[in-house]
Amino acid sequence: TMPDHPSGRDVGPSRRLRNGSGKTTLTRLFDEIAAPSARGVEYSIECSDGQTYSTGDAFPAPLRVFNYDYIQKNVRIMESSANTISILLGEENKALSAQIEEDERALIGIPGDAAHPGKHNELNGYTQKKARKEKENETAFSDIARTVGAAIIGSGAAARNYRNPDAKRDFAALTVPDLLSEEELERQSLIQKQEALSDLPLAQPSLDLDGATVDAIETAMQSVAAATRLCAITVESETLAYLAEHPGIAEWVEHGLRLHESKGDWATCEFCGGLLPQERIALLARHFSEADRKLKVDIDETLTTLRSAYAAIDKMFPPDSARLYKELQSPFSAKLVEVETAKKSMAKQIAVIEKTLQEKKSKTTEAVTLDSQLDAGPLREALANVNAIIEQHNARSRDFHSVQSAAIQALKTHYLSTIFEDVSKRKAEIDELEIDLKRRAAEIEEINQRIASARAQISSAHKACGSINDALRTFLGRGELSFEPEMRLVDHADGEPREQVSGYKIMRGNEPASHLSEGEKTAIAFVYFVVHLGDGQFQKGDGIIVIDDPVSSLDSNSLYQAFSFLKNAVTGSHQVFVLTHNFEFLRLLLNWRSGARRKTTGCYMIRNQMNGHVRCASIEEMDKELKDYESEYHYLFKRLKEMRADQDGTIAQAYPVPNVARKVWETFLMFRVPNGQSPYSKIDQLKKDGFDPQKLDAIYKFTNDQSHITGSGFDPSLVPEAQKILSEIFEMMEKIAPEHFAILDKATSP
């Protein structure tokens, strides 16, 4: 952010910068304006009042620049020292020196006195004990990670990449141990190693009857019911005793009678060629009446249907057990035996029924009892058992990945449960040690602060250290690092040597800070710069302050301290330039300069581009998205709203939806279910909370599948799916988190 100078002296931005990325070059330009060097830099600046300043011109306003060059000049990190800051001197305080000696004895102890080891030695002992227990837990997690990896080796990369951090993450979600039985362990191991198989058809005996497909078992049952009725029917006729006693001859005579009837010739016998007595023909006709003939036809039809039904049952072969998942093959084979047994029993029953019907054809004048009935219950039950296993197989195929994931999770939980008791016990001990260590560290910190405070008050020169140390403690949130005056003997005019502050040592506790993190280096340099602004040689009311990325390498916990330091340090300054790469820090700056302050604030960004073989940078107005949106989440939420409104049924409008929708949905899930698990697991949690599982699965599948490259052509279904999912995402977000949704919706509305 680059606010205009209140006096009208606008020193930025220039239109084009060369070399580097632009940001550091720009701060060095301000260095050149403040104090020209011999580096041969040439520049020309036009301020808002029209005044132009070029290389070598004295600039009317004082400038202070915080950048990499400032750190190198003022804070020599590798030497653990810094230049002296000029301030007024004061009086020494001997009582403070005595206090420092007493506190230092408390910290380092009394050599040779076991009763007074010193707080540092005590802290070190407990720290080592805690480290040993932590190492034991680390070893336990590494060992169990290898065990889990070997157990789920059939799961590819998931097994090969299972390491100590994965074991610790999964263990953290384990509230109670959950060990599997040996049988269940074997079953789950088998499941996770399998590959997905195809769906299998159910075992359903059927046949085509009168142009329709019907259930063969039910048809057989209906045929038996018809047979029962037919056996009970009697036909009145003039019975010829000889034919009644000889059924075979009766059948032959009846067939011959029908042949003559079809031929229409009742005079000549087709067998012997002789004349047929008409009285005999009349007698036979009365014996073989129409009712008798119809009954026999019905019996034949019933027999045909019954035989066809059983043929369909007998030819029905369930799928081979080898086509099922391995853990289902054994029970499936056992149920197939039950099917075959039931079929054989039914065959015997049908054979008896067929025999009875055949006998009925020769006994149409009397009722016949059908002693045998068809019991289809065993076959139906056996088929139901077979089909139940087939359904299990098909269900597993339809939901193979989730079943396999569940098996993998069950195996992980099992093996992690084997170390649950030992690890939990050590963790409880570590937690107790941690509390004790924090207490001891707080005591040491309190003593260190007391020592630092006393040292800072010994002289006015030492008070400079006090100012820096206080600021550094506030900035970092701890007093581990401090500045300490470095003294040397200097001969004065009266010939007496006296101690004089020659610089400051950077200390970590009681030792020189020889190793500093990048964040600590940045913090020390920036705090030093802020204190330096108050050295009496820089008038903020007339001056310009340039600060280059004061949050570089800082963790998120120090971001707000850095902002607070910056804000308070530049209060009352004439003009301030702040350059940063950090978006969160930029948001703090923009929020600070909102409202009435925005009128005196300018927001710009440096863009890089290649001009031939030279990289150049230009200063331009800041992108609207950076200024107007609190986060990427806000921006993507608004884009998704716009996409919903812009859907016109074309692939062009639908194509970018999956990627944006996935980012919005996963960010929302991270806010709603902050458990560190995968989006799929988070969705399972929402399902448990009662939200529509079908819509949640649809959103997950769309955002996951459609946001990855497929290698194939455009999918026309993307258009209606995009329209549907856009509606369901907003509907689900509003239902799950109405307040959150309302705030987002309002913040991204015109």
XYZ file of C-alpha atoms in Angstrom:
750
model
C 0.000 0.000 0.000
C 1.402 3.393 -0.973
C -0.540 6.323 0.548
C -0.104 9.828 -0.897
C 2.160 12.141 1.057
C -0.123 14.472 3.083
C 1.959 17.498 2.106
C 1.464 16.791 -1.570
C 5.014 15.579 -2.102
C 4.207 12.347 -3.914
C 7.371 10.293 -4.304
C 5.714 7.315 -5.996
C 5.081 5.490 -8.004
C 7.497 5.703 -10.907
C 6.238 4.062 -14.071
C 8.917 1.444 -14.713
C 11.682 -0.316 -12.763
C 14.412 -2.584 -14.106
C 16.342 -5.534 -12.644
C 15.206 -7.794 -9.822
C 11.533 -8.354 -9.098
C 10.839 -4.680 -8.461
C 10.053 -4.581 -4.737
C 13.630 -4.583 -3.427
C 14.735 -2.335 -6.277
C 12.050 0.183 -5.322
C 13.214 0.329 -1.687
C 16.804 0.799 -2.844
C 15.616 3.704 -4.960
C 14.289 5.314 -1.770
C 17.700 4.664 -0.168
C 19.321 6.516 -3.037
C 16.918 9.439 -2.600
C 17.702 9.618 1.115
C 21.486 9.267 0.724
C 22.992 9.032 -2.790
C 25.642 6.331 -3.138
C 28.425 5.709 -5.599
C 26.557 2.881 -7.323
C 25.780 5.020 -10.376
C 22.004 4.894 -9.949
C 20.087 7.368 -12.112
C 16.522 8.377 -11.419
C 14.006 11.141 -11.902
C 10.929 11.626 -9.715
C 7.990 13.954 -10.225
C 5.941 14.673 -7.089
C 2.266 15.543 -6.952
C 3.097 19.259 -6.631
C 4.935 19.128 -9.978
C 8.403 19.396 -8.475
C 10.985 17.104 -10.086
C 14.014 15.571 -8.337
C 16.828 13.808 -10.126
C 20.011 11.972 -9.223
C 22.116 14.041 -6.818
C 19.310 16.452 -5.840
C 18.682 16.998 -2.140
C 15.273 15.657 -1.283
C 13.382 17.953 1.157
C 11.856 15.221 3.329
C 13.850 12.799 5.545
C 13.480 9.119 4.679
C 13.976 5.938 6.708
C 13.973 2.628 4.796
C 13.586 -0.848 6.283
C 14.812 -3.454 3.818
C 17.438 -6.141 3.425
C 20.223 -3.560 3.129
C 19.169 -1.945 6.434
C 19.373 -5.304 8.200
C 22.845 -5.954 6.780
C 24.078 -2.524 7.867
C 22.610 -2.431 11.374
C 22.110 -5.972 12.657
C 25.007 -8.348 12.102
C 23.174 -11.591 12.694
C 26.128 -13.943 12.148
C 28.161 -12.026 14.756
C 25.209 -11.909 17.174
C 25.696 -8.147 17.581
C 24.215 -4.844 16.530
C 25.298 -1.209 16.271
C 24.853 1.172 19.206
C 21.807 3.419 19.293
C 22.652 6.950 20.525
C 20.558 7.980 23.525
C 21.145 9.946 26.743
C 23.064 8.304 29.634
C 21.824 7.846 33.205
C 23.114 6.531 36.552
C 24.137 3.000 37.449
C 22.222 1.110 40.057
C 24.357 -1.228 42.233
C 21.313 -2.858 43.805
C 20.200 -4.047 40.363
C 23.629 -5.637 39.810
C 23.309 -7.557 43.091
C 19.863 -8.759 42.069
C 21.235 -9.952 38.734
C 23.952 -12.022 40.490
C 21.410 -13.668 42.797
C 19.051 -14.495 39.911
C 21.894 -15.919 37.826
C 22.879 -18.261 40.702
C 19.254 -19.441 40.820
C 19.449 -20.213 37.114
C 22.848 -21.921 36.857
C 23.064 -23.305 40.425
C 26.057 -23.650 42.727
C 28.876 -25.825 41.327
C 29.440 -28.977 43.464
C 26.236 -28.447 45.474
C 23.733 -31.184 44.539
C 21.055 -29.468 46.640
C 21.241 -26.422 44.353
C 21.588 -27.732 40.784
C 20.052 -24.616 39.254
C 16.806 -24.239 37.391
C 18.447 -24.736 33.994
C 19.813 -28.147 35.019
C 16.448 -29.160 36.479
C 14.688 -28.078 33.313
C 17.220 -29.972 31.209
C 16.684 -33.186 33.234
C 12.929 -33.092 32.821
C 13.332 -32.157 29.154
C 15.481 -35.251 28.555
C 12.970 -37.464 30.371
C 10.177 -36.062 28.208
C 12.324 -36.530 25.088
C 12.902 -40.213 25.950
C 9.188 -40.893 26.260
C 8.479 -38.967 23.068
C 11.136 -41.042 21.292
C 9.532 -44.259 22.582
C 6.193 -43.124 21.169
C 7.860 -42.107 17.903
C 9.397 -45.574 17.639
C 6.035 -47.192 18.410
C 4.356 -45.160 15.654
C 7.132 -45.929 13.145
C 6.944 -49.672 13.897
C 3.153 -49.813 13.715
C 3.214 -47.759 10.505
C 5.367 -50.476 8.905
C 2.972 -53.129 10.205
C -0.052 -51.286 8.813
C 1.732 -50.701 5.511
C 2.435 -54.425 5.193
C -1.165 -55.297 6.149
C -2.705 -53.045 3.492
C -0.085 -53.745 0.847
C -2.812 -54.641 -1.614
C -4.024 -51.039 -1.581
C -1.158 -49.674 -3.663
C 0.155 -46.183 -2.916
C -1.961 -45.924 0.241
C 0.114 -48.717 1.754
C 3.503 -47.705 0.353
C 3.108 -44.149 1.642
C 1.859 -45.024 5.117
C 4.424 -43.526 7.461
C 4.910 -42.393 11.036
C 2.899 -39.118 10.572
C -0.004 -41.085 9.122
C -0.017 -43.448 12.089
C 0.006 -40.510 14.522
C -2.822 -38.792 12.653
C -5.011 -41.911 12.659
C -4.138 -42.665 16.282
C -5.291 -39.176 17.283
C -8.768 -40.045 16.022
C -8.853 -43.271 18.068
C -10.727 -42.713 21.336
C -10.918 -46.373 22.451
C -9.080 -49.489 21.196
C -11.004 -51.620 18.706
C -9.317 -54.985 18.139
C -10.655 -57.428 15.541
C -11.111 -61.150 16.110
C -8.801 -63.431 14.125
C -11.659 -64.384 11.821
C -12.697 -60.764 11.244
C -9.067 -59.705 10.767
C -8.681 -62.308 8.044
C -11.947 -61.243 6.411
C -11.056 -57.542 6.369
C -7.567 -58.345 5.042
C -9.158 -60.302 2.218
C -11.572 -57.470 1.375
C -8.899 -54.773 1.080
C -6.760 -56.935 -1.232
C -9.541 -57.697 -3.704
C -10.297 -56.025 -7.009
C -13.763 -54.902 -8.069
C -15.864 -57.641 -9.756
C -18.877 -57.379 -12.084
C -22.509 -57.619 -10.950
C -24.078 -61.111 -11.175
C -27.673 -62.035 -12.159
C -30.001 -63.462 -9.526
C -31.039 -67.109 -9.638
C -34.662 -66.848 -10.859
C -36.143 -69.882 -12.767
C -38.536 -68.644 -15.467
C -40.110 -69.783 -18.731
C -41.993 -68.317 -21.649
C -45.699 -69.163 -21.456
C -48.190 -67.833 -23.987
C -45.742 -65.072 -24.998
C -45.008 -63.935 -21.427
C -42.123 -64.665 -19.041
C -43.430 -66.250 -15.855
C -42.001 -67.656 -12.618
C -41.321 -71.368 -13.193
C -41.881 -72.346 -9.554
C -45.185 -70.510 -9.368
C -46.236 -72.047 -12.702
C -45.428 -75.517 -11.393
C -47.498 -74.847 -8.276
C -50.423 -73.650 -10.402
C -50.131 -76.787 -12.584
C -50.304 -79.028 -9.525
C -53.364 -77.122 -8.332
C -54.938 -77.709 -11.780
C -54.011 -81.392 -11.599
C -55.755 -81.686 -8.254
C -58.933 -80.239 -9.768
C -58.749 -82.475 -12.881
C -58.286 -85.651 -10.830
C -61.501 -84.866 -8.968
C -63.558 -84.476 -12.201
C -65.749 -87.478 -13.355
C -67.298 -88.022 -16.809
C -70.566 -89.929 -17.328
C -70.399 -92.454 -20.224
C -71.719 -95.864 -21.415
C -68.748 -97.888 -20.340
C -67.502 -100.780 -22.444
C -66.179 -103.296 -19.951
C -63.430 -104.645 -22.218
C -62.022 -101.203 -22.942
C -62.261 -100.229 -19.300
C -60.249 -103.278 -18.385
C -57.672 -102.679 -21.125
C -56.579 -98.971 -21.020
C -53.974 -99.388 -23.750
C -56.523 -100.782 -26.211
C -58.965 -98.107 -25.118
C -56.414 -95.402 -25.963
C -55.768 -97.060 -29.358
C -59.473 -97.315 -30.152
C -60.106 -93.735 -29.084
C -57.308 -92.502 -31.303
C -58.716 -94.463 -34.253
C -62.179 -93.055 -33.616
C -60.759 -89.506 -33.813
C -59.001 -90.341 -37.086
C -62.253 -91.531 -38.658
C -63.988 -88.484 -37.322
C -61.408 -86.178 -38.887
C -61.620 -88.068 -42.179
C -65.427 -88.050 -42.199
C -65.589 -91.712 -43.297
C -67.463 -93.999 -40.935
C -68.017 -96.869 -43.402
C -64.631 -98.504 -43.944
C -62.205 -99.569 -41.204
C -58.812 -98.049 -41.808
C -57.152 -101.016 -40.117
C -58.798 -104.038 -41.848
C -60.614 -102.391 -44.749
C -63.898 -103.997 -43.760
C -67.230 -102.292 -43.132
C -67.748 -100.582 -39.741
C -71.011 -101.483 -37.994
C -72.834 -98.229 -37.265
C -74.160 -99.641 -33.990
C -70.508 -100.184 -32.885
C -69.572 -96.652 -33.896
C -72.464 -95.234 -31.857
C -71.489 -97.315 -28.825
C -67.842 -96.157 -29.006
C -68.931 -92.525 -29.346
C -70.971 -92.791 -26.176
C -67.953 -94.411 -24.425
C -65.573 -91.678 -25.558
C -67.800 -88.636 -24.973
C -66.839 -84.964 -25.637
C -66.491 -84.315 -21.882
C -64.156 -87.266 -21.654
C -62.080 -85.951 -24.524
C -61.897 -82.440 -23.076
C -60.803 -83.777 -19.695
C -57.970 -85.686 -21.314
C -56.935 -82.649 -23.333
C -56.829 -80.577 -20.098
C -54.774 -83.291 -18.427
C -52.292 -83.316 -21.328
C -51.982 -79.524 -21.260
C -51.438 -79.542 -17.500
C -48.773 -82.232 -17.878
C -47.046 -80.228 -20.614
C -47.037 -77.039 -18.509
C -45.818 -78.908 -15.412
C -42.994 -80.552 -17.340
C -41.977 -77.239 -18.949
C -41.952 -75.531 -15.566
C -39.762 -78.180 -14.014
C -37.486 -78.208 -17.077
C -36.943 -74.468 -16.524
C -36.227 -75.106 -12.845
C -33.873 -77.958 -13.628
C -31.961 -75.951 -16.276
C -31.563 -72.933 -13.967
C -27.907 -72.644 -12.965
C -26.864 -69.926 -10.468
C -23.514 -68.151 -11.165
C -20.324 -70.064 -10.516
C -19.031 -69.411 -6.999
C -15.636 -68.486 -8.491
C -17.196 -65.289 -9.877
C -17.987 -63.989 -6.369
C -15.710 -62.195 -3.911
C -13.570 -64.743 -2.103
C -15.127 -64.354 1.321
C -18.573 -65.098 -0.226
C -17.545 -68.166 -2.226
C -17.646 -70.718 0.601
C -21.125 -69.821 1.948
C -22.386 -69.504 -1.636
C -21.213 -73.028 -2.507
C -22.974 -74.390 0.583
C -26.242 -72.725 -0.452
C -25.918 -74.149 -3.980
C -25.959 -77.649 -2.472
C -29.272 -76.783 -0.793
C -30.675 -75.664 -4.172
C -29.730 -78.941 -5.847
C -31.188 -80.957 -2.974
C -34.477 -79.026 -3.209
C -34.609 -79.513 -6.993
C -34.191 -83.284 -6.645
C -36.938 -83.453 -4.035
C -39.253 -81.472 -6.311
C -38.440 -83.790 -9.228
C -39.577 -86.814 -7.228
C -42.823 -85.070 -6.258
C -43.543 -84.071 -9.872
C -42.878 -87.634 -11.097
C -45.590 -88.948 -8.738
C -48.015 -86.242 -9.866
C -47.350 -87.027 -13.553
C -48.012 -90.727 -12.959
C -51.322 -89.958 -11.218
C -52.434 -87.707 -14.112
C -51.608 -90.405 -16.651
C -53.730 -92.878 -14.685
C -56.554 -90.330 -14.527
C -56.755 -90.305 -18.318
C -57.919 -93.923 -18.210
C -60.266 -93.295 -15.293
C -62.272 -90.314 -16.452
C -65.501 -91.732 -15.061
C -64.197 -91.830 -11.516
C -62.525 -89.405 -9.118
C -58.814 -89.983 -8.493
C -57.028 -88.798 -5.377
C -53.794 -86.858 -5.973
C -51.872 -88.151 -2.985
C -48.623 -86.255 -3.696
C -48.473 -82.441 -3.494
C -45.684 -80.122 -4.651
C -43.746 -78.470 -1.772
C -41.809 -75.516 -3.290
C -40.882 -74.021 0.094
C -37.391 -75.627 0.368
C -36.469 -74.567 -3.172
C -37.749 -71.022 -2.665
C -35.833 -70.731 0.603
C -32.659 -72.153 -0.946
C -32.893 -69.738 -3.891
C -33.545 -66.840 -1.506
C -30.365 -67.739 0.401
C -28.365 -67.924 -2.830
C -29.760 -64.617 -4.076
C -29.042 -62.951 -0.742
C -25.340 -63.755 -1.207
C -25.485 -62.569 -4.825
C -27.035 -59.315 -3.572
C -24.147 -58.947 -1.104
C -21.729 -59.447 -3.971
C -23.517 -56.891 -6.169
C -23.773 -54.385 -3.343
C -20.053 -54.736 -2.756
C -19.375 -54.180 -6.461
C -21.584 -51.069 -6.513
C -19.894 -49.635 -3.446
C -16.541 -51.328 -3.819
C -14.277 -48.399 -2.973
C -16.144 -47.433 0.171
C -16.211 -51.075 1.345
C -12.499 -51.420 0.656
C -11.808 -48.092 2.400
C -13.808 -49.297 5.393
C -11.772 -52.508 5.454
C -8.516 -50.548 5.313
C -9.739 -48.294 8.114
C -10.726 -51.329 10.197
C -7.238 -52.802 9.729
C -5.568 -49.512 10.652
C -7.751 -49.207 13.737
C -6.963 -52.795 14.743
C -3.204 -52.441 14.537
C -3.194 -48.988 16.113
C -5.287 -50.443 18.944
C -2.440 -52.853 19.721
C -0.289 -49.904 20.881
C -3.141 -47.861 22.303
C -2.543 -48.639 25.972
C 1.245 -48.124 25.953
C 1.199 -44.982 23.815
C -1.683 -43.440 25.778
C 0.114 -44.099 29.056
C 3.317 -42.476 27.814
C 1.329 -39.576 26.368
C -0.304 -38.950 29.748
C 3.147 -38.954 31.349
C 4.423 -36.584 28.655
C 1.482 -34.247 29.280
C 2.325 -34.174 32.998
C 5.968 -33.475 32.193
C 4.893 -30.756 29.773
C 2.922 -29.020 32.515
C 5.915 -29.252 34.843
C 8.283 -28.007 32.129
C 6.044 -25.043 31.356
C 5.980 -24.161 35.039
C 9.753 -24.386 35.294
C 10.228 -22.540 32.010
C 7.891 -19.814 33.269
C 9.993 -19.513 36.434
C 13.159 -19.255 34.335
C 11.450 -16.789 32.004
C 10.393 -14.680 34.971
C 13.971 -14.651 36.285
C 15.357 -13.882 32.816
C 12.926 -11.011 32.452
C 13.935 -9.749 35.881
C 17.605 -9.969 34.901
C 16.963 -8.294 31.551
C 14.949 -5.563 33.218
C 17.664 -4.944 35.819
C 20.412 -4.864 33.211
C 18.435 -2.453 31.071
C 18.190 -0.037 33.974
C 21.894 0.008 34.891
C 22.616 2.981 32.603
C 20.936 5.069 29.955
C 23.009 3.249 27.367
C 21.648 0.040 28.835
C 18.160 1.503 28.616
C 18.497 1.308 24.844
C 18.716 -2.450 25.331
C 15.667 -2.262 27.550
C 13.688 -0.529 24.819
C 14.720 -3.082 22.239
C 14.195 -6.075 24.534
C 10.752 -4.886 25.621
C 9.739 -4.405 22.011
C 11.226 -7.762 20.993
C 9.416 -9.552 23.832
C 6.115 -7.980 22.808
C 6.754 -8.764 19.165
C 7.731 -12.456 19.651
C 5.506 -13.091 22.667
C 8.458 -14.454 24.674
C 11.651 -13.174 26.320
C 14.015 -15.840 25.045
C 16.008 -13.397 22.889
C 17.503 -10.191 24.258
C 20.067 -7.457 23.569
C 22.927 -6.992 26.026
C 25.385 -4.071 26.037
C 28.893 -4.918 24.953
C 31.370 -2.829 26.986
C 34.957 -1.825 26.316
C 37.519 0.330 28.140
C 38.051 3.737 26.572
C 40.737 6.201 27.639
C 39.160 9.560 28.479
C 40.740 13.009 28.460
C 41.695 12.752 32.145
C 43.717 9.647 31.373
C 41.376 7.330 33.234
C 40.026 4.344 31.250
C 36.291 3.952 31.490
C 33.779 1.446 30.199
C 31.768 2.519 27.196
C 29.048 0.782 25.243
C 30.512 -0.321 21.903
C 27.532 -2.319 20.696
C 25.001 -4.897 21.734
C 25.182 -8.649 21.937
C 22.146 -10.662 20.877
C 21.590 -13.300 23.562
C 19.454 -16.429 23.839
C 19.049 -16.729 27.557
C 22.594 -16.467 28.959
C 24.344 -17.555 25.758
C 25.105 -15.639 22.530
C 22.387 -16.327 19.979
C 24.608 -17.950 17.358
C 21.735 -19.645 15.531
C 18.631 -17.634 14.742
C 15.616 -18.628 12.671
C 14.697 -16.477 9.685
C 11.625 -15.276 11.581
C 13.749 -14.287 14.589
C 16.175 -12.431 12.336
C 13.307 -10.503 10.763
C 11.790 -9.749 14.173
C 15.102 -8.468 15.605
C 15.771 -6.307 12.575
C 12.295 -4.809 12.484
C 12.183 -4.126 16.230
C 15.600 -2.501 15.991
C 14.307 -0.356 13.114
C 11.233 0.734 15.096
C 13.339 1.691 18.113
C 15.778 3.384 15.753
C 12.979 5.681 14.548
C 12.948 7.223 18.034
C 16.649 8.029 18.183
C 15.977 11.782 17.934
C 17.570 12.095 14.495
C 14.404 11.456 12.498
C 11.319 13.663 12.665
C 8.364 11.467 11.776
C 6.059 14.454 11.311
C 8.060 15.570 8.259
C 9.502 12.252 7.217
C 8.757 9.367 4.899
C 9.030 5.758 6.113
C 9.520 2.876 3.661
C 9.063 -0.668 5.008
C 9.849 -3.724 2.856
C 7.924 -6.860 3.958
C 8.303 -6.744 7.752
C 6.562 -10.156 8.061
C 8.969 -12.110 5.834
C 9.629 -15.589 7.337
C 7.436 -14.863 10.364
C 4.924 -17.467 11.505
C 1.224 -16.611 11.641
C 1.369 -15.991 15.409
C 3.748 -13.047 14.865
C 1.772 -11.524 12.006
C -0.508 -9.469 14.241
C 2.362 -8.315 16.451
C 4.222 -7.150 13.355
C 1.159 -5.260 12.174
C 0.609 -3.691 15.592
C 4.273 -2.673 15.720
C 4.088 -1.175 12.262
C 0.874 0.688 12.956
C 2.153 2.234 16.204
C 5.629 2.905 14.817
C 4.425 4.992 11.864
C 1.703 6.900 13.734
C 2.237 10.597 13.103
C 4.472 10.046 10.085
C 4.121 12.257 7.046
C 4.026 9.440 4.510
C 4.455 5.656 4.674
C 5.185 3.044 2.024
C 4.626 -0.612 2.968
C 5.526 -3.410 0.526
C 4.565 -7.035 1.165
C 4.080 -10.417 -0.462
C 1.863 -11.658 2.379
C -1.871 -11.591 1.633
C -2.964 -11.855 5.283
C -0.709 -8.925 6.208
C -2.116 -6.991 3.241
C -5.649 -7.604 4.577
C -4.644 -6.156 7.959
C -3.226 -3.077 6.224
C -6.291 -2.617 4.032
C -8.658 -2.961 6.995
C -6.587 -0.416 8.925
C -6.762 2.037 6.038
C -10.481 1.557 5.399
C -13.158 4.134 6.077
C -12.046 7.756 6.223
C -8.346 6.761 6.027
C -8.856 5.341 2.558
C -8.909 8.874 1.108
C -5.220 9.277 1.982
C -4.231 5.743 0.966
C -3.153 4.412 -2.420
C -2.975 0.706 -3.256
C -0.586 -0.503 -5.950
C 1.114 -3.670 -7.058
C 4.361 -4.403 -8.895
C 4.013 -6.557 -12.009
C 6.950 -8.322 -13.701
C 7.359 -8.801 -17.415
C 10.124 -9.550 -19.910
C 11.201 -6.744 -22.262
C 13.398 -8.588 -24.708
C 15.954 -10.338 -22.516
C 15.511 -7.885 -19.657
C 13.059 -8.433 -16.812
C 11.212 -5.226 -15.995
C 8.649 -4.294 -13.376
C 5.834 -1.756 -13.502
C 3.763 -0.201 -10.715
C 0.034 -0.446 -11.380
C -3.225 -0.105 -9.512
C -3.810 -3.072 -7.201
C -6.093 -5.812 -8.534
C -9.689 -5.321 -7.430
C -9.802 -8.912 -6.094
C -6.921 -8.238 -3.695
C -8.573 -5.108 -2.330
C -12.210 -6.095 -2.174
C -12.165 -9.671 -0.901
C -11.236 -10.838 2.574
C -9.889 -14.143 1.200
C -9.748 -16.399 -1.833
C -12.816 -18.081 -0.351
C -14.838 -14.853 -0.673
C -13.718 -14.414 -4.258
C -14.483 -17.995 -5.305
C -17.862 -17.882 -3.540
C -18.810 -14.816 -5.594
C -17.552 -16.436 -8.819
C -19.693 -19.479 -8.091
C -22.731 -17.267 -7.572
C -22.034 -15.584 -10.905
C -21.615 -18.968 -12.598
C -24.989 -20.059 -11.246
C -26.635 -16.992 -12.756
C -24.756 -17.324 -16.074
C -25.644 -20.954 -16.867
C -27.236 -20.943 -20.330
C -27.147 -24.646 -21.182
C -23.798 -24.527 -23.006
C -20.649 -26.489 -22.223
C -18.664 -23.239 -22.323
C -20.546 -21.905 -19.288
C -20.558 -25.239 -17.449
C -16.956 -26.278 -18.096
C -15.192 -24.123 -15.422
C -17.799 -24.876 -12.741
C -16.256 -28.101 -11.257
C -12.893 -26.557 -10.311
C -14.373 -23.465 -8.645
C -17.121 -25.518 -6.992
C -14.563 -27.957 -5.593
C -12.482 -25.187 -3.968
C -15.576 -23.528 -2.450
C -17.016 -26.828 -1.211
C -13.748 -28.102 0.285
C -13.087 -24.749 1.989
C -16.608 -24.845 3.433
C -16.052 -28.428 4.647
C -12.768 -27.360 6.266
C -14.695 -24.665 8.166
C -17.688 -26.872 9.006
C -15.811 -30.087 9.940
C -12.305 -29.008 11.062
C -11.017 -32.509 11.843
C -8.122 -32.724 9.379
C -9.655 -35.669 7.522
C -10.394 -36.056 3.801
C -13.390 -34.297 2.191
C -15.072 -37.694 1.836
C -14.749 -38.346 5.572
C -16.015 -34.849 6.356
C -19.108 -35.517 4.204
C -19.714 -38.717 6.192
C -19.780 -36.586 9.333
C -22.413 -34.302 7.790
C -24.465 -37.374 6.889
C -24.349 -38.473 10.503
C -25.686 -35.025 11.425
C -28.771 -35.716 9.330
C -28.119 -33.867 6.090
C -29.320 -35.222 2.753
C -26.812 -38.017 1.896
C -27.768 -38.217 -1.777
C -27.135 -34.519 -2.354
C -23.890 -34.646 -0.392
C -22.697 -37.640 -2.452
C -23.735 -35.891 -5.671
C -21.798 -32.736 -4.745
C -18.736 -34.781 -3.774
C -18.774 -36.895 -6.948
C -19.291 -33.899 -9.248
C -16.622 -31.693 -7.665
C -14.146 -34.572 -7.401
C -14.665 -36.375 -10.733
C -15.296 -33.397 -13.004
C -12.370 -31.336 -11.679
C -9.806 -33.892 -12.921
C -8.656 -34.517 -16.451
C -10.423 -37.493 -18.054
C -8.489 -37.883 -21.302
C -11.758 -38.224 -23.212
C -14.049 -35.804 -25.023
C -16.560 -33.392 -23.561
C -19.269 -34.996 -21.479
C -22.672 -33.475 -22.484
C -24.046 -34.468 -19.064
C -21.767 -31.823 -17.552
C -24.281 -29.083 -18.455
C -27.327 -30.379 -16.520
C -25.074 -31.679 -13.721
C -23.429 -28.272 -13.335
C -26.801 -26.537 -13.131
C -28.059 -29.056 -10.587
C -24.922 -29.064 -8.423
C -24.660 -25.262 -8.398
C -28.132 -25.120 -6.914
C -27.473 -27.936 -4.424
C -24.136 -26.524 -3.167
C -25.703 -23.225 -2.152
C -28.790 -24.985 -0.808
C -26.646 -27.322 1.313
C -24.336 -24.542 2.563
C -27.313 -22.437 3.598
C -28.954 -25.371 5.345
C -25.793 -26.556 7.120
C -24.453 -23.135 8.176
C -27.144 -20.477 7.666
C -25.312 -17.704 9.519
C -22.047 -18.404 7.729
C -23.859 -18.522 4.374
C -25.755 -15.296 5.051
C -22.545 -13.426 5.885
C -20.779 -14.742 2.786
C -23.754 -14.001 0.583
C -24.024 -10.434 1.862
C -20.269 -9.849 1.611
C -20.207 -10.944 -2.038
C -23.393 -9.223 -3.169
C -23.244 -6.017 -5.295
